[in-house]
N, CA, C and O atoms as a GROMACS GRO file, in nm:
protein
  440
    1MET      N    1   0.103  -0.092   0.015
    1MET     CA    2  -0.032  -0.004   0.018
    1MET      C    3   0.086   0.131  -0.039
    1MET      O    4   0.207   0.114  -0.050
    2ARG      N    5   0.045   0.203  -0.056
    2ARG     CA    6   0.220   0.317  -0.083
    2ARG      C    7   0.063   0.442   0.007
    2ARG      O    8  -0.056   0.457   0.035
    3CYS      N    9   0.246   0.509   0.010
    3CYS     CA   10   0.112   0.664   0.096
    3CYS      C   11   0.003   0.753   0.048
    3CYS      O   12  -0.031   0.700  -0.058
    4THR      N   13  -0.039   0.812   0.058
    4THR     CA   14  -0.196   0.873   0.063
    4THR      C   15  -0.113   0.962  -0.041
    4THR      O   16  -0.134   0.975  -0.161
    5ALA      N   17   0.030   1.043   0.073
    5ALA     CA   18   0.078   1.163  -0.054
    5ALA      C   19   0.084   1.127  -0.154
    5ALA      O   20   0.101   1.225  -0.227
    6ILE      N   21   0.082   1.028  -0.218
    6ILE     CA   22   0.176   0.997  -0.328
    6ILE      C   23   0.042   1.017  -0.422
    6ILE      O   24   0.046   1.056  -0.539
    7ARG      N   25  -0.081   0.981  -0.349
    7ARG     CA   26  -0.182   0.904  -0.464
    7ARG      C   27  -0.296   1.107  -0.505
    7ARG      O   28  -0.389   1.137  -0.580
    8GLY      N   29  -0.204   1.191  -0.396
    8GLY     CA   30  -0.241   1.305  -0.428
    8GLY      C   31  -0.383   1.326  -0.253
    8GLY      O   32  -0.423   1.441  -0.238
    9ALA      N   33  -0.427   1.238  -0.169
    9ALA     CA   34  -0.523   1.195  -0.145
    9ALA      C   35  -0.431   1.304   0.033
    9ALA      O   36  -0.320   1.337   0.074
   10LYS      N   37  -0.575   1.314   0.072
   10LYS     CA   38  -0.472   1.429   0.136
   10LYS      C   39  -0.421   1.362   0.324
   10LYS      O   40  -0.519   1.370   0.398
   11PRO      N   41  -0.305   1.308   0.389
   11PRO     CA   42  -0.278   1.218   0.439
   11PRO      C   43  -0.300   1.250   0.558
   11PRO      O   44  -0.294   1.358   0.616
   12GLN      N   45  -0.344   1.075   0.613
   12GLN     CA   46  -0.437   1.091   0.782
   12GLN      C   47  -0.322   1.216   0.865
   12GLN      O   48  -0.207   1.259   0.854
   13GLN      N   49  -0.467   1.238   0.963
   13GLN     CA   50  -0.393   1.305   1.056
   13GLN      C   51  -0.375   1.211   1.194
   13GLN      O   52  -0.367   1.261   1.305
   14ASN      N   53  -0.372   1.092   1.174
   14ASN     CA   54  -0.341   1.043   1.327
   14ASN      C   55  -0.202   0.885   1.313
   14ASN      O   56  -0.150   0.826   1.408
   15SER      N   57  -0.185   0.867   1.202
   15SER     CA   58  -0.138   0.831   1.160
   15SER      C   59   0.039   0.867   1.186
   15SER      O   60   0.096   0.966   1.141
   16ALA      N   61   0.100   0.767   1.264
   16ALA     CA   62   0.225   0.762   1.362
   16ALA      C   63   0.332   0.712   1.228
   16ALA      O   64   0.444   0.762   1.243
   17LYS      N   65   0.322   0.628   1.107
   17LYS     CA   66   0.397   0.606   1.014
   17LYS      C   67   0.342   0.573   0.899
   17LYS      O   68   0.234   0.519   0.877
   18CYS      N   69   0.444   0.618   0.809
   18CYS     CA   70   0.309   0.622   0.637
   18CYS      C   71   0.337   0.482   0.668
   18CYS      O   72   0.428   0.440   0.739
   19SER      N   73   0.227   0.399   0.592
   19SER     CA   74   0.238   0.280   0.520
   19SER      C   75   0.251   0.251   0.383
   19SER      O   76   0.162   0.202   0.314
   20SER      N   77   0.393   0.290   0.334
   20SER     CA   78   0.387   0.308   0.191
   20SER      C   79   0.548   0.239   0.259
   20SER      O   80   0.618   0.266   0.357
   21PRO      N   81   0.556   0.122   0.128
   21PRO     CA   82   0.658   0.016   0.099
   21PRO      C   83   0.791   0.177   0.092
   21PRO      O   84   0.892   0.206   0.156
   22TRP      N   85   0.731   0.228   0.003
   22TRP     CA   86   0.878   0.250  -0.048
   22TRP      C   87   0.920   0.434   0.000
   22TRP      O   88   0.881   0.535  -0.058
   23ARG      N   89   0.962   0.429   0.056
   23ARG     CA   90   0.951   0.502   0.209
   23ARG      C   91   1.056   0.676   0.099
   23ARG      O   92   1.176   0.704   0.108
   24THR      N   93   0.930   0.760  -0.002
   24THR     CA   94   1.010   0.862  -0.070
   24THR      C   95   1.023   1.015   0.011
   24THR      O   96   0.985   1.046   0.124
   25ARG      N   97   1.072   1.075  -0.064
   25ARG     CA   98   1.065   1.212   0.056
   25ARG      C   99   0.908   1.252   0.004
   25ARG      O  100   0.869   1.340   0.081
   26ARG      N  101   0.832   1.232  -0.067
   26ARG     CA  102   0.757   1.268  -0.071
   26ARG      C  103   0.649   1.218   0.054
   26ARG      O  104   0.568   1.306   0.084
   27CYS      N  105   0.645   1.173   0.081
   27CYS     CA  106   0.624   1.115   0.195
   27CYS      C  107   0.619   1.198   0.278
   27CYS      O  108   0.726   1.249   0.312
   28PRO      N  109   0.499   1.238   0.336
   28PRO     CA  110   0.502   1.368   0.503
   28PRO      C  111   0.607   1.263   0.622
   28PRO      O  112   0.724   1.288   0.650
   29THR      N  113   0.532   1.159   0.670
   29THR     CA  114   0.593   1.108   0.723
   29THR      C  115   0.746   1.092   0.714
   29THR      O  116   0.797   1.145   0.813
   30PHE      N  117   0.855   1.028   0.617
   30PHE     CA  118   0.930   1.043   0.572
   30PHE      C  119   0.989   1.219   0.558
   30PHE      O  120   1.077   1.186   0.637
   31SER      N  121   1.004   1.297   0.543
   31SER     CA  122   1.012   1.400   0.519
   31SER      C  123   1.021   1.452   0.671
   31SER      O  124   1.129   1.486   0.719
   32ARG      N  125   0.928   1.455   0.728
   32ARG     CA  126   0.862   1.473   0.894
   32ARG      C  127   1.006   1.395   1.016
   32ARG      O  128   1.076   1.450   1.101
   33ASN      N  129   1.000   1.269   0.975
   33ASN     CA  130   1.132   1.205   1.046
   33ASN      C  131   1.296   1.275   1.024
   33ASN      O  132   1.386   1.317   1.097
   34ILE      N  133   1.267   1.257   0.863
   34ILE     CA  134   1.453   1.414   0.855
   34ILE      C  135   1.427   1.489   0.899
   34ILE      O  136   1.507   1.514   0.988
   35LEU      N  137   1.346   1.561   0.894
   35LEU     CA  138   1.335   1.697   1.018
   35LEU      C  139   1.373   1.700   1.103
   35LEU      O  140   1.475   1.766   1.119
   36ASP      N  141   1.302   1.612   1.236
   36ASP     CA  142   1.299   1.558   1.362
   36ASP      C  143   1.436   1.519   1.384
   36ASP      O  144   1.498   1.544   1.488
   37ARG      N  145   1.478   1.466   1.298
   37ARG     CA  146   1.669   1.364   1.333
   37ARG      C  147   1.782   1.492   1.314
   37ARG      O  148   1.896   1.495   1.360
   38ALA      N  149   1.707   1.609   1.223
   38ALA     CA  150   1.831   1.741   1.199
   38ALA      C  151   1.806   1.854   1.362
   38ALA      O  152   1.887   1.929   1.416
   39VAL      N  153   1.675   1.826   1.394
   39VAL     CA  154   1.707   1.933   1.504
   39VAL      C  155   1.751   1.874   1.598
   39VAL      O  156   1.831   1.931   1.673
   40LYS      N  157   1.704   1.720   1.626
   40LYS     CA  158   1.785   1.609   1.767
   40LYS      C  159   1.942   1.663   1.732
   40LYS      O  160   2.016   1.695   1.825
   41ALA      N  161   2.002   1.672   1.548
   41ALA     CA  162   2.157   1.676   1.625
   41ALA      C  163   2.205   1.834   1.616
   41ALA      O  164   2.312   1.892   1.634
   42SER      N  165   2.101   1.866   1.587
   42SER     CA  166   2.153   1.997   1.573
   42SER      C  167   2.169   2.111   1.668
   42SER      O  168   2.227   2.219   1.670
   43ASP      N  169   2.056   2.008   1.784
   43ASP     CA  170   2.030   2.077   1.962
   43ASP      C  171   2.156   1.985   2.036
   43ASP      O  172   2.195   2.037   2.141
   44ALA      N  173   2.216   1.876   2.003
   44ALA     CA  174   2.302   1.849   2.067
   44ALA      C  175   2.423   1.881   2.035
   44ALA      O  176   2.522   1.884   2.110
   45ALA      N  177   2.416   1.910   1.905
   45ALA     CA  178   2.605   2.018   1.893
   45ALA      C  179   2.608   2.171   1.959
   45ALA      O  180   2.710   2.239   1.970
   46ASP      N  181   2.446   2.219   2.009
   46ASP     CA  182   2.475   2.327   1.978
   46ASP      C  183   2.485   2.322   2.178
   46ASP      O  184   2.538   2.418   2.235
   47GLN      N  185   2.441   2.226   2.245
   47GLN     CA  186   2.455   2.200   2.364
   47GLN      C  187   2.574   2.173   2.456
   47GLN      O  188   2.586   2.193   2.577
   48SER      N  189   2.724   2.082   2.293
   48SER     CA  190   2.785   2.084   2.370
   48SER      C  191   2.844   2.233   2.361
   48SER      O  192   2.846   2.295   2.467
   49VAL      N  193   2.894   2.299   2.239
   49VAL     CA  194   2.921   2.430   2.224
   49VAL      C  195   2.898   2.506   2.338
   49VAL      O  196   2.972   2.602   2.360
   50ALA      N  197   2.779   2.466   2.439
   50ALA     CA  198   2.794   2.606   2.510
   50ALA      C  199   2.875   2.528   2.641
   50ALA      O  200   2.965   2.587   2.700
   51ALA      N  201   2.830   2.381   2.682
   51ALA     CA  202   2.949   2.372   2.723
   51ALA      C  203   3.079   2.361   2.714
   51ALA      O  204   3.151   2.369   2.814
   52ASP      N  205   3.111   2.348   2.629
   52ASP     CA  206   3.262   2.382   2.600
   52ASP      C  207   3.344   2.491   2.650
   52ASP      O  208   3.460   2.498   2.689
   53GLU      N  209   3.200   2.620   2.635
   53GLU     CA  210   3.232   2.729   2.650
   53GLU      C  211   3.264   2.823   2.786
   53GLU      O  212   3.332   2.916   2.829
   54LEU      N  213   3.103   2.668   2.836
   54LEU     CA  214   3.146   2.669   2.978
   54LEU      C  215   3.259   2.640   3.053
   54LEU      O  216   3.282   2.696   3.160
   55ARG      N  217   3.331   2.553   3.001
   55ARG     CA  218   3.417   2.493   3.105
   55ARG      C  219   3.539   2.606   3.076
   55ARG      O  220   3.603   2.660   3.167
   56GLU      N  221   3.554   2.627   2.969
   56GLU     CA  222   3.707   2.648   2.946
   56GLU      C  223   3.662   2.810   3.021
   56GLU      O  224   3.759   2.873   3.062
   57ALA      N  225   3.570   2.855   3.033
   57ALA     CA  226   3.541   3.004   3.123
   57ALA      C  227   3.547   2.957   3.220
   57ALA      O  228   3.666   2.976   3.245
   58PHE      N  229   3.480   2.867   3.362
   58PHE     CA  230   3.530   2.756   3.454
   58PHE      C  231   3.662   2.813   3.468
   58PHE      O  232   3.694   2.912   3.535
   59GLN      N  233   3.726   2.749   3.404
   59GLN     CA  234   3.910   2.701   3.380
   59GLN      C  235   3.948   2.817   3.396
   59GLN      O  236   4.009   2.828   3.502
   60HIS      N  237   3.936   2.941   3.320
   60HIS     CA  238   3.968   3.039   3.295
   60HIS      C  239   3.979   3.147   3.445
   60HIS      O  240   4.073   3.207   3.496
   61SER      N  241   3.832   3.135   3.480
   61SER     CA  242   3.787   3.203   3.574
   61SER      C  243   3.918   3.161   3.717
   61SER      O  244   3.952   3.269   3.765
   62GLY      N  245   3.970   3.079   3.767
   62GLY     CA  246   4.024   3.042   3.846
   62GLY      C  247   3.963   3.034   3.976
   62GLY      O  248   4.033   3.034   4.077
   63LEU      N  249   3.807   3.024   3.982
   63LEU     CA  250   3.743   3.040   4.043
   63LEU      C  251   3.685   2.851   4.085
   63LEU      O  252   3.666   2.758   4.007
   64SER      N  253   3.667   2.858   4.275
   64SER     CA  254   3.597   2.700   4.287
   64SER      C  255   3.462   2.673   4.228
   64SER      O  256   3.403   2.773   4.187
   65ARG      N  257   3.378   2.509   4.210
   65ARG     CA  258   3.226   2.596   4.133
   65ARG      C  259   3.179   2.690   4.217
   65ARG      O  260   3.126   2.799   4.196
   66ALA      N  261   3.210   2.624   4.326
   66ALA     CA  262   3.049   2.744   4.412
   66ALA      C  263   3.096   2.869   4.356
   66ALA      O  264   3.016   2.942   4.296
   67GLU      N  265   3.240   2.908   4.374
   67GLU     CA  266   3.224   3.076   4.385
   67GLU      C  267   3.192   3.113   4.231
   67GLU      O  268   3.169   3.232   4.207
   68PHE      N  269   3.191   3.037   4.145
   68PHE     CA  270   3.217   3.010   3.987
   68PHE      C  271   3.013   3.029   3.934
   68PHE      O  272   2.966   3.110   3.854
   69ALA      N  273   2.940   2.924   4.013
   69ALA     CA  274   2.803   2.910   4.019
   69ALA      C  275   2.750   3.053   4.078
   69ALA      O  276   2.675   3.100   3.994
   70HIS      N  277   2.762   3.144   4.197
   70HIS     CA  278   2.758   3.193   4.258
   70HIS      C  279   2.724   3.301   4.237
   70HIS      O  280   2.626   3.349   4.293
   71ARG      N  281   2.845   3.411   4.096
   71ARG     CA  282   2.907   3.443   4.048
   71ARG      C  283   2.842   3.511   3.944
   71ARG      O  284   2.838   3.629   3.911
   72MET      N  285   2.780   3.383   3.888
   72MET     CA  286   2.719   3.400   3.747
   72MET      C  287   2.539   3.308   3.802
   72MET      O  288   2.468   3.234   3.735
   73GLY      N  289   2.521   3.361   3.954
   73GLY     CA  290   2.370   3.346   4.003
   73GLY      C  291   2.287   3.227   3.918
   73GLY      O  292   2.207   3.231   3.825
   74THR      N  293   2.365   3.089   4.024
   74THR     CA  294   2.282   2.976   3.987
   74THR      C  295   2.325   2.856   4.067
   74THR      O  296   2.425   2.885   4.133
   75SER      N  297   2.289   2.741   4.083
   75SER     CA  298   2.310   2.673   4.193
   75SER      C  299   2.456   2.586   4.153
   75SER      O  300   2.515   2.591   4.045
   76GLN      N  301   2.498   2.496   4.286
   76GLN     CA  302   2.633   2.440   4.218
   76GLN      C  303   2.590   2.317   4.120
   76GLN      O  304   2.672   2.249   4.058
   77SER      N  305   2.452   2.297   4.116
   77SER     CA  306   2.396   2.156   4.058
   77SER      C  307   2.370   2.220   3.942
   77SER      O  308   2.370   2.133   3.855
   78ARG      N  309   2.346   2.329   3.892
   78ARG     CA  310   2.190   2.342   3.774
   78ARG      C  311   2.378   2.432   3.687
   78ARG      O  312   2.375   2.472   3.571
   79LEU      N  313   2.524   2.443   3.780
   79LEU     CA  314   2.656   2.492   3.688
   79LEU      C  315   2.700   2.326   3.638
   79LEU      O  316   2.764   2.306   3.535
   80SER      N  317   2.647   2.202   3.742
   80SER     CA  318   2.691   2.096   3.655
   80SER      C  319   2.662   2.075   3.604
   80SER      O  320   2.741   2.014   3.531
   81THR      N  321   2.483   2.083   3.539
   81THR     CA  322   2.415   2.010   3.481
   81THR      C  323   2.513   2.092   3.302
   81THR      O  324   2.557   2.032   3.204
   82TYR      N  325   2.509   2.274   3.340
   82TYR     CA  326   2.528   2.360   3.258
   82TYR      C  327   2.681   2.224   3.168
   82TYR      O  328   2.693   2.169   3.059
   83LEU      N  329   2.766   2.229   3.300
   83LEU     CA  330   2.897   2.137   3.210
   83LEU      C  331   2.914   2.026   3.106
   83LEU      O  332   2.974   2.012   2.999
   84SER      N  333   2.787   1.909   3.236
   84SER     CA  334   2.815   1.856   3.161
   84SER      C  335   2.750   1.856   2.984
   84SER      O  336   2.824   1.815   2.894
   85GLY      N  337   2.669   1.883   2.966
   85GLY     CA  338   2.574   1.933   2.852
   85GLY      C  339   2.452   1.889   2.883
   85GLY      O  340   2.383   1.972   2.823
   86LYS      N  341   2.362   1.803   2.944
   86LYS     CA  342   2.209   1.762   2.974
   86LYS      C  343   2.159   1.922   2.956
   86LYS      O  344   2.066   1.923   2.875
   87VAL      N  345   2.182   2.018   2.991
   87VAL     CA  346   2.090   2.116   3.015
   87VAL      C  347   2.176   2.246   2.932
   87VAL      O  348   2.282   2.285   2.982
   88THR      N  349   2.140   2.292   2.841
   88THR     CA  350   2.194   2.430   2.732
   88THR      C  351   2.109   2.563   2.831
   88THR      O  352   1.989   2.587   2.838
   89PRO      N  353   2.244   2.640   2.910
   89PRO     CA  354   2.222   2.752   2.957
   89PRO      C  355   2.172   2.865   2.880
   89PRO      O  356   2.183   2.868   2.757
   90SER      N  357   2.136   2.926   2.926
   90SER     CA  358   2.054   3.086   2.865
   90SER      C  359   2.181   3.138   2.829
   90SER      O  360   2.293   3.106   2.870
   91SER      N  361   2.128   3.277   2.695
   91SER     CA  362   2.192   3.374   2.644
   91SER      C  363   2.272   3.407   2.789
   91SER      O  364   2.393   3.392   2.805
   92VAL      N  365   2.210   3.439   2.854
   92VAL     CA  366   2.233   3.500   2.955
   92VAL      C  367   2.359   3.479   3.054
   92VAL      O  368   2.443   3.543   3.118
   93VAL      N  369   2.325   3.369   3.031
   93VAL     CA  370   2.414   3.254   3.146
   93VAL      C  371   2.572   3.251   3.104
   93VAL      O  372   2.665   3.284   3.177
   94LEU      N  373   2.582   3.205   2.970
   94LEU     CA  374   2.692   3.209   2.924
   94LEU      C  375   2.670   3.342   2.889
   94LEU      O  376   2.554   3.322   2.925
   95MET      N  377   2.668   3.494   2.843
   95MET     CA  378   2.740   3.621   2.896
   95MET      C  379   2.798   3.633   3.046
   95MET      O  380   2.880   3.707   3.100
   96ARG      N  381   2.719   3.526   3.088
   96ARG     CA  382   2.805   3.594   3.279
   96ARG      C  383   2.960   3.493   3.254
   96ARG      O  384   3.077   3.528   3.240
   97ALA      N  385   2.923   3.416   3.256
   97ALA     CA  386   3.081   3.336   3.260
   97ALA      C  387   3.113   3.369   3.171
   97ALA      O  388   3.225   3.319   3.171
   98ARG      N  389   3.100   3.453   3.026
   98ARG     CA  390   3.259   3.436   2.942
   98ARG      C  391   3.262   3.570   2.982
   98ARG      O  392   3.302   3.624   2.878
   99ARG      N  393   3.243   3.681   3.085
   99ARG     CA  394   3.289   3.760   3.219
   99ARG      C  395   3.382   3.714   3.302
   99ARG      O  396   3.489   3.768   3.327
  100LEU      N  397   3.338   3.606   3.349
  100LEU     CA  398   3.439   3.569   3.500
  100LEU      C  399   3.502   3.506   3.412
  100LEU      O  400   3.608   3.462   3.457
  101GLY      N  401   3.486   3.484   3.320
  101GLY     CA  402   3.654   3.339   3.331
  101GLY      C  403   3.737   3.431   3.163
  101GLY      O  404   3.830   3.379   3.101
  102ARG      N  405   3.662   3.592   3.116
  102ARG     CA  406   3.843   3.693   3.018
  102ARG      C  407   3.904   3.728   3.140
  102ARG      O  408   3.831   3.750   3.237
  103PRO      N  409   4.067   3.740   3.155
  103PRO     CA  410   4.154   3.795   3.196
  103PRO      C  411   4.015   3.994   3.260
  103PRO      O  412   3.934   4.074   3.214
  104LEU      N  413   4.060   3.971   3.339
  104LEU     CA  414   4.030   4.208   3.301
  104LEU      C  415   4.151   4.238   3.264
  104LEU      O  416   4.259   4.180   3.277
  105ALA      N  417   4.112   4.355   3.208
  105ALA     CA  418   4.171   4.471   3.141
  105ALA      C  419   4.319   4.540   3.285
  105ALA      O  420   4.360   4.511   3.398
  106ALA      N  421   4.344   4.639   3.177
  106ALA     CA  422   4.414   4.741   3.320
  106ALA      C  423   4.350   4.843   3.392
  106ALA      O  424   4.382   4.916   3.486
  107THR      N  425   4.204   4.822   3.288
  107THR     CA  426   4.157   4.978   3.275
  107THR      C  427   4.028   5.007   3.452
  107THR      O  428   3.988   5.091   3.533
  108GLU      N  429   4.014   4.802   3.393
  108GLU     CA  430   3.906   4.706   3.507
  108GLU      C  431   3.986   4.724   3.637
  108GLU      O  432   3.927   4.773   3.733
  109LEU      N  433   4.083   4.697   3.645
  109LEU     CA  434   4.198   4.686   3.799
  109LEU      C  435   4.228   4.884   3.844
  109LEU      O  436   4.268   4.922   3.954
  110ALA      N  437   4.205   4.943   3.766
  110ALA     CA  438   4.188   5.048   3.823
  110ALA      C  439   4.105   5.110   3.894
  110ALA      O  440   4.131   5.224   3.933
   0.00000   0.00000   0.00000
C-alpha cells in the first residue's frame, strides 16, 4: 500500500507511520522524521558547544565551582548540568560566564 500523499489524497491526521513500503521524499512522515533527526542533531551540537564554552570560562576564571556558580547567579547543581551538556544555558548565563572567564583589562583593575 502506498502513502496517501503519493496518490494525491490528504495524509491521515493520526497516522504515526507512513504505510508506504517505498518511503520516498514525498511521504510526509518520511520528511518529518528526517527533519526531527536534523533538529535533534543540531540541538545536541549546540549543547556541546555551550558546555565547552562554559568549561573553558570556568577553567580560566580560577574560581571554585561554588564561587563560579554564585557569581553567575545559579546553583552548583545547575552549573553541573550546564557543564555536562545535559541542559543548555540561556544567553544571559553564557554572557556571565564569559565575563567571569576573561582576564581583567588594566583599565578594569584601576
